[in-house]
Coordinates of N, CA and C in Angstrom, one line a residue:
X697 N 102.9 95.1 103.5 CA 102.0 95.1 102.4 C 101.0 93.9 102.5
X698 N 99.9 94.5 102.0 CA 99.0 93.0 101.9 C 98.9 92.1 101.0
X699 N 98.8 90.7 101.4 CA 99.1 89.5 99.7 C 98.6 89.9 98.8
X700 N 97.2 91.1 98.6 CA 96.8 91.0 97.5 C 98.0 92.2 96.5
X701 N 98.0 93.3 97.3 CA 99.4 94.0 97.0 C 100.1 93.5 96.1
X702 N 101.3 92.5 97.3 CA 102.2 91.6 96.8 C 102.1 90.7 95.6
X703 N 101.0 90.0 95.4 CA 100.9 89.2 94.6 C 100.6 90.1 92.9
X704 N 99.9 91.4 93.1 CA 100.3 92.3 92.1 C 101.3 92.8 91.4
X705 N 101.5 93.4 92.4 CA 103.1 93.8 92.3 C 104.2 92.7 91.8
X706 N 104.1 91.7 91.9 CA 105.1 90.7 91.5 C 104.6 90.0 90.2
X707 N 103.3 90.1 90.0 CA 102.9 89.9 88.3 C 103.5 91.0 87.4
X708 N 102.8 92.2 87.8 CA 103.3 93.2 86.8 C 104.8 93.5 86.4
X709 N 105.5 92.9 88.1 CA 107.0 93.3 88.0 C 107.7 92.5 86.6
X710 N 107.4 91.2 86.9 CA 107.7 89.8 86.5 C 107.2 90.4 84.3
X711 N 106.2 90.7 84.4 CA 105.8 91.2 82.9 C 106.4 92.3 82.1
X712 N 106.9 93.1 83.5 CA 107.8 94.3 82.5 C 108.8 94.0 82.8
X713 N 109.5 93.2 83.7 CA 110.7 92.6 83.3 C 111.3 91.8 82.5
X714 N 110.1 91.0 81.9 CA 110.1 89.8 80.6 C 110.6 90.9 79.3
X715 N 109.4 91.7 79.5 CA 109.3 92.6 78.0 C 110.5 93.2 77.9
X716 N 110.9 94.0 79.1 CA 112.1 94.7 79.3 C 113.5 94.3 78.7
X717 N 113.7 93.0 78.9 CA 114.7 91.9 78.6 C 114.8 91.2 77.2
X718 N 113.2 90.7 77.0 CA 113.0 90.2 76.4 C 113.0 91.1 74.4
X719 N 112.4 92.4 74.7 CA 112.5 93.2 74.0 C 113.4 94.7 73.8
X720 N 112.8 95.2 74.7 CA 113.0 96.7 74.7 C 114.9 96.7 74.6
X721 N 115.1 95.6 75.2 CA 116.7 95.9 75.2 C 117.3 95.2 74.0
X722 N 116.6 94.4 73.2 CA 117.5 94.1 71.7 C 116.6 94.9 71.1
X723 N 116.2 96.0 71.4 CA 116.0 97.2 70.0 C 117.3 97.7 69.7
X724 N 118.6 98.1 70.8 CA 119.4 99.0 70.7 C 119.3 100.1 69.9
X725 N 118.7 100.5 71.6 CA 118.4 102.2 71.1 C 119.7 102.8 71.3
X726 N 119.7 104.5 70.8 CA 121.4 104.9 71.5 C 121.0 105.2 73.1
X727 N 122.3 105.0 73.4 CA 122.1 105.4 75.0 C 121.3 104.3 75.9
X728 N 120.6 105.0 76.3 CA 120.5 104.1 77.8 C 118.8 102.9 77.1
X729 N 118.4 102.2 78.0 CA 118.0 101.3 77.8 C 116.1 101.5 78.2
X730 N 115.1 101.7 77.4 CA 113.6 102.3 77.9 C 113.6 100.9 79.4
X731 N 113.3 101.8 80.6 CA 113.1 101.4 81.5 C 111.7 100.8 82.4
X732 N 111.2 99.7 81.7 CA 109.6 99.4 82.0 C 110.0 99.0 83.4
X733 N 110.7 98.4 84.0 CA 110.4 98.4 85.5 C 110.1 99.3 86.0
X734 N 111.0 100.4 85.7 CA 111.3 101.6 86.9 C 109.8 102.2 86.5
X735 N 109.0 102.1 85.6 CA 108.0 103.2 85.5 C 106.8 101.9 85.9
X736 N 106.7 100.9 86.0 CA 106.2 99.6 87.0 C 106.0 100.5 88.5
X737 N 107.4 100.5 88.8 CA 107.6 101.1 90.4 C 106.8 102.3 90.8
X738 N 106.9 103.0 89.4 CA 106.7 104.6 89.5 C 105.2 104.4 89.8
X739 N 104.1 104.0 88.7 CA 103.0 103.6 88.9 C 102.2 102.7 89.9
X740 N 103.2 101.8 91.0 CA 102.7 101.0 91.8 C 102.7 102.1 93.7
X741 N 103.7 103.0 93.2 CA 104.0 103.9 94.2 C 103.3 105.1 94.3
X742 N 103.2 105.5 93.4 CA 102.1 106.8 93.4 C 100.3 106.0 94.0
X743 N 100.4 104.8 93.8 CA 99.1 104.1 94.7 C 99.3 103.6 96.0
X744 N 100.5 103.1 96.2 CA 100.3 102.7 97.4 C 101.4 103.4 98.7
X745 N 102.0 104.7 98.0 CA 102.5 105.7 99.0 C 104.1 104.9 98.7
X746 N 104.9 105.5 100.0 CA 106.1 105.5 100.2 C 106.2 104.5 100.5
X747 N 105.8 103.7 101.6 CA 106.3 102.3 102.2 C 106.1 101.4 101.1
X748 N 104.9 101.6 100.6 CA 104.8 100.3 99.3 C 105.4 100.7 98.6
X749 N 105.9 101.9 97.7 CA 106.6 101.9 96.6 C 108.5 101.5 97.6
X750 N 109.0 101.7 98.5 CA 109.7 101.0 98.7 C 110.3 100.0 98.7
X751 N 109.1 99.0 99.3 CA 108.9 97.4 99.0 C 109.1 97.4 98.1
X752 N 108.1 97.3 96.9 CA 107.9 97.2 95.2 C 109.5 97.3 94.8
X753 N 110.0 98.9 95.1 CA 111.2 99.1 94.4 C 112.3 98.2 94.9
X754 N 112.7 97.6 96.2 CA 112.9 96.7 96.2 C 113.2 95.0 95.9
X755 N 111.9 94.6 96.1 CA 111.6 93.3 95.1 C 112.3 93.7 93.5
X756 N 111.6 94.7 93.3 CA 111.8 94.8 91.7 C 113.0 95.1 91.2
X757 N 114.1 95.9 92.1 CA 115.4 96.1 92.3 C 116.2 94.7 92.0
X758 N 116.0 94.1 93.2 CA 116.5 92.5 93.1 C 116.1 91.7 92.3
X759 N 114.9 91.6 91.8 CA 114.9 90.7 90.9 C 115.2 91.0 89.4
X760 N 115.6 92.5 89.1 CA 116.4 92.8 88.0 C 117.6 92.8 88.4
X761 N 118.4 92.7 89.2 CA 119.5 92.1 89.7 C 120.2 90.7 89.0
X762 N 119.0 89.9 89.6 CA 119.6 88.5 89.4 C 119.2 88.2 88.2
X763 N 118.1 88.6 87.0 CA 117.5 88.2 85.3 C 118.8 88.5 85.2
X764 N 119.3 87.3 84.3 CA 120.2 87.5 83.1 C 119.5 88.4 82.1
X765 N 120.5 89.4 81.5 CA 121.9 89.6 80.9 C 122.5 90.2 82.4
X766 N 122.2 90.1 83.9 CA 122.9 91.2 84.4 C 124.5 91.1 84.5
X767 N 124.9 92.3 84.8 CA 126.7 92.2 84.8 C 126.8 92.8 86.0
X768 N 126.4 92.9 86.8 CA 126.9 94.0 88.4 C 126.3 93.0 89.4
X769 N 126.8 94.1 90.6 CA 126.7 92.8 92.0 C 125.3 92.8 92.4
X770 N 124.9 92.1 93.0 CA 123.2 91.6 93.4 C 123.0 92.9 94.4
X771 N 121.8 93.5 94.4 CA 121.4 94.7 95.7 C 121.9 96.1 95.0
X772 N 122.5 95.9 94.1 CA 122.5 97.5 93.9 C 121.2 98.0 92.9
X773 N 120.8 97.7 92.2 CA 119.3 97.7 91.5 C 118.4 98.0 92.2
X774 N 118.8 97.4 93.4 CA 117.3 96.6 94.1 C 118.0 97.9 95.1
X775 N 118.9 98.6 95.6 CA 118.6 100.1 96.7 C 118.5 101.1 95.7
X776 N 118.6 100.7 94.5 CA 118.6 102.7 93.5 C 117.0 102.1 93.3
X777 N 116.5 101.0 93.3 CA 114.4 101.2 93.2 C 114.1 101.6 94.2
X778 N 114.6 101.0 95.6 CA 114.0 101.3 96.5 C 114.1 102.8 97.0
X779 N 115.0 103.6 97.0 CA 115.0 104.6 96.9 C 113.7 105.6 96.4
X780 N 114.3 104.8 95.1 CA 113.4 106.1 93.6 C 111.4 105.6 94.3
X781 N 111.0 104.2 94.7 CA 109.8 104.1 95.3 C 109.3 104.2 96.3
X782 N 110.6 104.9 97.3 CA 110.4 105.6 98.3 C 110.1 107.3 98.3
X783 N 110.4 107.6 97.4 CA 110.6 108.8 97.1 C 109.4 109.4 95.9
X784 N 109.1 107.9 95.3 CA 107.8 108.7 94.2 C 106.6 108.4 95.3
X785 N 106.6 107.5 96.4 CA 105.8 107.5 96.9 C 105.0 108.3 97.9
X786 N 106.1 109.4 97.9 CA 105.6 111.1 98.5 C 105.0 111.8 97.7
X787 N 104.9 111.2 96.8 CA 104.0 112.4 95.8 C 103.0 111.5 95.5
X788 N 102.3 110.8 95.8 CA 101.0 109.9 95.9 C 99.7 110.9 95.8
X789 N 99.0 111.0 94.5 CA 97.6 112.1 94.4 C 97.2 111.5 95.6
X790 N 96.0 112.2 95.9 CA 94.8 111.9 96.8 C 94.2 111.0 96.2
X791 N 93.6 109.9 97.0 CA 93.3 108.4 96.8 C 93.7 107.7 96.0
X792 N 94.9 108.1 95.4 CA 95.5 107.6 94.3 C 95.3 107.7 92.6
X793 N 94.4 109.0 92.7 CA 93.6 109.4 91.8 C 94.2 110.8 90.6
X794 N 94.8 110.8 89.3 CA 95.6 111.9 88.9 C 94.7 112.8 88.4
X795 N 94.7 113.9 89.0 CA 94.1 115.4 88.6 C 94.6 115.8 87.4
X796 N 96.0 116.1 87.2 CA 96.4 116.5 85.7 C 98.1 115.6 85.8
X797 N 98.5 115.4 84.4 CA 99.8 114.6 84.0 C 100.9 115.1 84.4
X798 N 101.1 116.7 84.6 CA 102.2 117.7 84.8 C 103.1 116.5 86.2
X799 N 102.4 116.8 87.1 CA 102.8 115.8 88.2 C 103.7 114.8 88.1
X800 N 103.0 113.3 87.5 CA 103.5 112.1 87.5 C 105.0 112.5 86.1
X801 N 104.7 113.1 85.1 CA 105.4 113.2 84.3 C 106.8 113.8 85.1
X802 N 106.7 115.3 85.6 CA 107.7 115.4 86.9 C 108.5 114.2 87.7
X803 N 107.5 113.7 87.6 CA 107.9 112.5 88.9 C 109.3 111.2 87.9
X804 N 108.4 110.8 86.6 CA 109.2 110.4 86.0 C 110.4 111.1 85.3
X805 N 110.4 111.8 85.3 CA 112.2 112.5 84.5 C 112.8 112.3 85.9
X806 N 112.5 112.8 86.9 CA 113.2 112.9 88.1 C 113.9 111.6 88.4
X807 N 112.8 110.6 88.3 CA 113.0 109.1 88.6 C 114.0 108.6 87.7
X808 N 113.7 109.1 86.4 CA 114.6 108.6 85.5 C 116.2 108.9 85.7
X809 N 116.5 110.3 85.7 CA 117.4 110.9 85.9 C 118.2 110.5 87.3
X810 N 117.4 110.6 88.2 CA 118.0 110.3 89.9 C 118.2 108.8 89.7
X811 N 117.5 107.7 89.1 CA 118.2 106.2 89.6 C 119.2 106.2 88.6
X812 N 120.1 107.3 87.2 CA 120.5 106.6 86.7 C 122.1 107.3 87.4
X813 N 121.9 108.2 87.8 CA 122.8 109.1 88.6 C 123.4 108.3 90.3
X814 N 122.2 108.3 90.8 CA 122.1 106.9 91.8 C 122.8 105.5 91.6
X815 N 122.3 104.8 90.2 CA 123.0 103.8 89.8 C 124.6 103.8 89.5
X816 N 125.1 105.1 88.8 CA 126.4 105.4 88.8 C 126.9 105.9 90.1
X817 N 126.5 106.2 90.6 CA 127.1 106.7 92.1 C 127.4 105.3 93.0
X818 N 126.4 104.0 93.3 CA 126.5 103.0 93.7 C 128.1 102.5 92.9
X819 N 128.2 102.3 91.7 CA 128.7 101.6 91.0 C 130.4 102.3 91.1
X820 N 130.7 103.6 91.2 CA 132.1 104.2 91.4 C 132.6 104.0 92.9
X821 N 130.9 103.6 94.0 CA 131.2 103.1 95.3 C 132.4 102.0 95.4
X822 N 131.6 101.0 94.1 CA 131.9 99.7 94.1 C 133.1 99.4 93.2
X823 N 133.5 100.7 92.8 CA 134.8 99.9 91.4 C 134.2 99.5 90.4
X824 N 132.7 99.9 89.8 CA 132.1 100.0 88.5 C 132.1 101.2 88.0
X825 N 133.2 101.3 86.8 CA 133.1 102.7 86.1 C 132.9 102.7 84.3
X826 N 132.0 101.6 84.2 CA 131.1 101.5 82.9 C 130.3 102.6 82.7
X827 N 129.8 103.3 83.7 CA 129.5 104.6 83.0 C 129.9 105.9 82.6
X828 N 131.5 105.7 83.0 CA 131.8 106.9 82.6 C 132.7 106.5 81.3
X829 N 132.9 105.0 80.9 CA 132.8 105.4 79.5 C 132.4 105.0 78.7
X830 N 130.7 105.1 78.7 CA 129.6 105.1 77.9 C 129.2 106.7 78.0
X831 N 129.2 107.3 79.2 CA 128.9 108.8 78.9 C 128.1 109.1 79.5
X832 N 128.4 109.1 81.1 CA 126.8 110.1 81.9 C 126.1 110.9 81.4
X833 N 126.2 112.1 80.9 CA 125.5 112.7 80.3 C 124.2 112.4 79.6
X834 N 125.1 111.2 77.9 CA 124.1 110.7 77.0 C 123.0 109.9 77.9
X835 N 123.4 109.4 79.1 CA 122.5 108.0 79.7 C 121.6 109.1 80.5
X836 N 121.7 110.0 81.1 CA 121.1 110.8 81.7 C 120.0 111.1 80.9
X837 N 120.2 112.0 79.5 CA 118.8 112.6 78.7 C 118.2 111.7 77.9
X838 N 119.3 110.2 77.8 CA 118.1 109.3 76.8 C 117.1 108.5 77.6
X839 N 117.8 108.5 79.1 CA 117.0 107.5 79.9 C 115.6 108.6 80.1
X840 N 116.1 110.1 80.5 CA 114.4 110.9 80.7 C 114.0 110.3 79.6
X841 N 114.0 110.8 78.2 CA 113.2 110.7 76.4 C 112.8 109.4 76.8
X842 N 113.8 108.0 76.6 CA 112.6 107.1 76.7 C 111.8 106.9 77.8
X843 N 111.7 107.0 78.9 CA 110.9 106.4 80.1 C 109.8 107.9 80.1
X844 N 110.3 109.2 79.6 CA 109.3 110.1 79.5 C 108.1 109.4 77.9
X845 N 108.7 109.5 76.9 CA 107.5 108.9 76.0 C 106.9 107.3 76.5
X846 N 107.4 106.7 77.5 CA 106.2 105.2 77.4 C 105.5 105.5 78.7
X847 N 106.0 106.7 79.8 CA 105.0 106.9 80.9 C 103.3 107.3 80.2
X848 N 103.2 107.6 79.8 CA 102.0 108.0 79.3 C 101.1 106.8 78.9
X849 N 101.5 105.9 78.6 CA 101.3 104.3 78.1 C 101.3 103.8 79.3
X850 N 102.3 103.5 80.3 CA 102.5 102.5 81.3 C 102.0 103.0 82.7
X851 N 102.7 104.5 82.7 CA 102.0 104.4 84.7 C 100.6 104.9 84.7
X852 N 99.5 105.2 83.8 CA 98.4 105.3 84.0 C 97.9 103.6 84.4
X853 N 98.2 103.1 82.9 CA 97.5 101.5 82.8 C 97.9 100.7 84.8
X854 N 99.0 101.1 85.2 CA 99.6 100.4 86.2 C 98.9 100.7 87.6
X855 N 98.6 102.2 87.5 CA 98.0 103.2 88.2 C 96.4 102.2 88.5
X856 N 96.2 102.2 86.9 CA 94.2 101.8 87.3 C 94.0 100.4 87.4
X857 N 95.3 99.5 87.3 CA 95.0 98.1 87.4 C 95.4 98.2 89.6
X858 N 95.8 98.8 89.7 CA 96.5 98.7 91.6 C 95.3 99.5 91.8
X859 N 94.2 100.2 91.3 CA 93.2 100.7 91.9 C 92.2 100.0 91.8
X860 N 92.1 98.9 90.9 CA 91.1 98.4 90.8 C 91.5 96.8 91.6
X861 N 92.5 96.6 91.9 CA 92.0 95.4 93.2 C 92.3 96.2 94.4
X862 N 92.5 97.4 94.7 CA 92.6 97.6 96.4 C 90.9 98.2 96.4
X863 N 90.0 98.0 95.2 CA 88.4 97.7 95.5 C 87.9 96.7 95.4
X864 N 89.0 95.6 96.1 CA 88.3 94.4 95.8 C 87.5 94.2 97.1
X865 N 86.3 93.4 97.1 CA 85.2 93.6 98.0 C 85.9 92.6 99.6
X866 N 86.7 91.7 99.2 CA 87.0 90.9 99.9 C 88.3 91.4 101.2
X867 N 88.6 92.5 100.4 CA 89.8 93.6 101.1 C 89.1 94.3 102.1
X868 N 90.1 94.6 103.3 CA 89.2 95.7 104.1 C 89.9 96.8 103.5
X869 N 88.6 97.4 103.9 CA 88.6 99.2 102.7 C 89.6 100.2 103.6
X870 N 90.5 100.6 102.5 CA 91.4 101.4 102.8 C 90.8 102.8 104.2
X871 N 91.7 103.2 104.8 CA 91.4 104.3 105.7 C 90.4 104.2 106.5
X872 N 89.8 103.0 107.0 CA 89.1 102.6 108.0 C 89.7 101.7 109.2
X873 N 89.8 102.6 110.3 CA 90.1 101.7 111.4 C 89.5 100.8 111.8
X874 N 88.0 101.2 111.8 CA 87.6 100.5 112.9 C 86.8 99.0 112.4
X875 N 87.4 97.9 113.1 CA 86.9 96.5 112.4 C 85.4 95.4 111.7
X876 N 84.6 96.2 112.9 CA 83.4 96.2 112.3 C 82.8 97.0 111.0
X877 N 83.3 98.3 110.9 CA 83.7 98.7 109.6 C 84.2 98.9 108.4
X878 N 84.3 97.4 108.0 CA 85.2 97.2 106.7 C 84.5 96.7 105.7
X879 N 85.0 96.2 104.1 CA 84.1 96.6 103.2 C 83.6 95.5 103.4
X880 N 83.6 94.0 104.3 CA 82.7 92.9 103.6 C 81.8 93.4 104.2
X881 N 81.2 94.1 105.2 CA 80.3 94.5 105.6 C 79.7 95.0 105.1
X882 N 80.0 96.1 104.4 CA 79.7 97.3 103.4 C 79.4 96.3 102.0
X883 N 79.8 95.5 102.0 CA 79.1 94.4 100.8 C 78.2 93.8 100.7
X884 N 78.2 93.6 101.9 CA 77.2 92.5 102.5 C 76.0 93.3 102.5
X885 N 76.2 94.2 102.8 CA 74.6 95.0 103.9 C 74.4 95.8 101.9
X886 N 75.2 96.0 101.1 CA 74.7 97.3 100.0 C 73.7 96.3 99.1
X887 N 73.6 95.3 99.2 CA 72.6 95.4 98.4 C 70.8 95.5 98.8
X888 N 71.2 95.2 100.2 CA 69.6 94.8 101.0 C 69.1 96.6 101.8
X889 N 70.2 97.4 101.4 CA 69.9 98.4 102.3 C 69.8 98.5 104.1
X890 N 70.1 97.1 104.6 CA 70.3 97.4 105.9 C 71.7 97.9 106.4
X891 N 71.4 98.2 107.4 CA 73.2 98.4 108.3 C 73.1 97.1 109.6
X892 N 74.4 96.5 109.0 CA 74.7 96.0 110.1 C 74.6 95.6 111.2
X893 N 75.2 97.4 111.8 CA 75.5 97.7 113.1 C 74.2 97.6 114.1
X894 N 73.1 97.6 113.5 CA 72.1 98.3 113.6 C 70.6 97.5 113.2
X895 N 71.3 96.4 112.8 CA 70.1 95.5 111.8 C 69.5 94.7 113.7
X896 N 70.1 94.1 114.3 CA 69.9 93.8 115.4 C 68.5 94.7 116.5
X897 N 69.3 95.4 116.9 CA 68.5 96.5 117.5 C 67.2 96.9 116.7
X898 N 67.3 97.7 115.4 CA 65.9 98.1 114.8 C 64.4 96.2 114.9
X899 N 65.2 95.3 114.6 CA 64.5 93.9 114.9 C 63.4 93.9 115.9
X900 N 64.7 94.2 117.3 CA 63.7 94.0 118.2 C 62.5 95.2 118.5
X901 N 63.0 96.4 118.3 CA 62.3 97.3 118.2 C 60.6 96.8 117.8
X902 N 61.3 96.3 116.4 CA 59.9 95.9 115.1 C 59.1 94.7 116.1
X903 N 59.8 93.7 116.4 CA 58.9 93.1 117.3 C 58.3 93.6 118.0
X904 N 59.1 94.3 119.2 CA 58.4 94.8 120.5 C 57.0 95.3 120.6
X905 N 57.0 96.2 119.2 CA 56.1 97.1 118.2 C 54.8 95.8 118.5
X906 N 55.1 95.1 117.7 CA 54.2 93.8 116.9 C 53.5 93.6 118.2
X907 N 54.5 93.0 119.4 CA 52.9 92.3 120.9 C 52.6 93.2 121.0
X908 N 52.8 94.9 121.1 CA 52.4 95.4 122.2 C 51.0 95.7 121.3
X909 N 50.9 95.7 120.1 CA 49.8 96.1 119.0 C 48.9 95.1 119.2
X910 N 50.0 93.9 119.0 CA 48.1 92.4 119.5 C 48.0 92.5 120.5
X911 N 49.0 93.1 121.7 CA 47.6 92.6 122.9 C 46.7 93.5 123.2
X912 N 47.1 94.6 122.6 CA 46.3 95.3 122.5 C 44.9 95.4 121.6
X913 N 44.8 94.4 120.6 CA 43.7 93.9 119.9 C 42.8 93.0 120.9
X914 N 43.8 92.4 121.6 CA 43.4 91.0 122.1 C 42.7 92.1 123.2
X915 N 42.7 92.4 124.2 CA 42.3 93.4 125.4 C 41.2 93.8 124.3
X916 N 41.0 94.7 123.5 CA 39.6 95.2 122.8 C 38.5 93.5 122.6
X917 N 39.2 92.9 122.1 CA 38.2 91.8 122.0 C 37.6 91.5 123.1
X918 N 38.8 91.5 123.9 CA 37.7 90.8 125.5 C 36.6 91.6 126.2
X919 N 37.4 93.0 126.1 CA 36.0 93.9 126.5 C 34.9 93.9 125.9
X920 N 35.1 93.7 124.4 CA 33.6 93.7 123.7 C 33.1 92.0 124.5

């Protein structure tokens, strides 16, 4: 991933993990706990594909790992994200841009559902069986209900803040190979209307133009 990426990704993580902690979990709702990371991931992944939502769900995995209140072993968080941001990251719109909500909403119950299923399946790996008696089931449909009502709130906002720095001018522009073709150029050259590639060559042209015009004035004068 690129620093600008990363350094995103670890603000926003860092913010909905505050709130997460800080709030949403001494509301005590019934059942399971509204998940602002996981829909962080969801919306950082549907932008930057599979491999970045990987990453992301990782970092963000582990570092809800180690924030106190946690009670479980370090890395299990951090492979049920990376998973779920490997996995929303296949359903990435075109240029990261949402056509209609049916989609990402999909995407979230899924997510919701699969990391908490995931998270209990790690945890009976490990000789953690705190979910079976609190009640798979209830943690199953309260974790969809709340992460389905704050997606509408969160993975848009998350969506258009990761689209608006991967246009930052100083970035080379997505989907371009080739190195003389990247945006500082395209920055550089858009306000004056030249190209680049090409500003060189048309120059000499314009000169060559220029003597071959005076000496050709210059030759009429001498004849006269």
């Amino acid at each position: 991933m690129r620093v600008n990426r990363v350094l995103l990704s670890a603000a926003l993580i860092v913010v909905a993990l505050v709130v997460q902690v800080s709030v949403l979990a001494r509301l005590q709702l019934p059942g399971a706990v509204p998940d602002l990371v996981l829909l962080t991931v969801l919306g950082l992944a549907l932008v930057y594909g599979h491999l970045g939502g990987a990453f992301v769900g990782f970092g963000a995995g582990l570092l809800a790992d180690l924030a106190p209140p946690a009670d479980h072993a370090a890395g299990r968080y951090a492979l049920v994200l990376c998973v779920i941001g490997y996995l929303a990251g296949l359903a990435r719109p075109d240029h990261g841009r949402l056509r209609t909500a049916a989609g990402p909403m999909l995407v979230v119950v899924g997510a919701a559902i699969g990391s908490t299923l995931l998270y209990a399946l790690v945890g009976a790996l490990v000789g953690d069986t705190a979910a079976r008696h609190v009640g798979l089931p209830g943690l199953l449909f309260t974790a969809a209900i709340y992460d389905l009502l704050l997606a509408p709130f969160i993975v848009p906002l998350i969506m258009a803040i990761a689209r608006r720095a991967e246009h930052d001018p100083l970035a080379e522009s997505a989907g371009n190979g080739s190195p003389r073709n990247n945006i500082t150029s395209g920055w550089l050259s858009g306000g004056t209307g030249l190209r680049i590639g090409n500003q060189r060559g048309g120059l000499r042209i314009r000169a060559a133009r220029s003597r071959a015009a005076r000496a050709g004035r210059i030759k009429g004068v001498k004849r006269l």
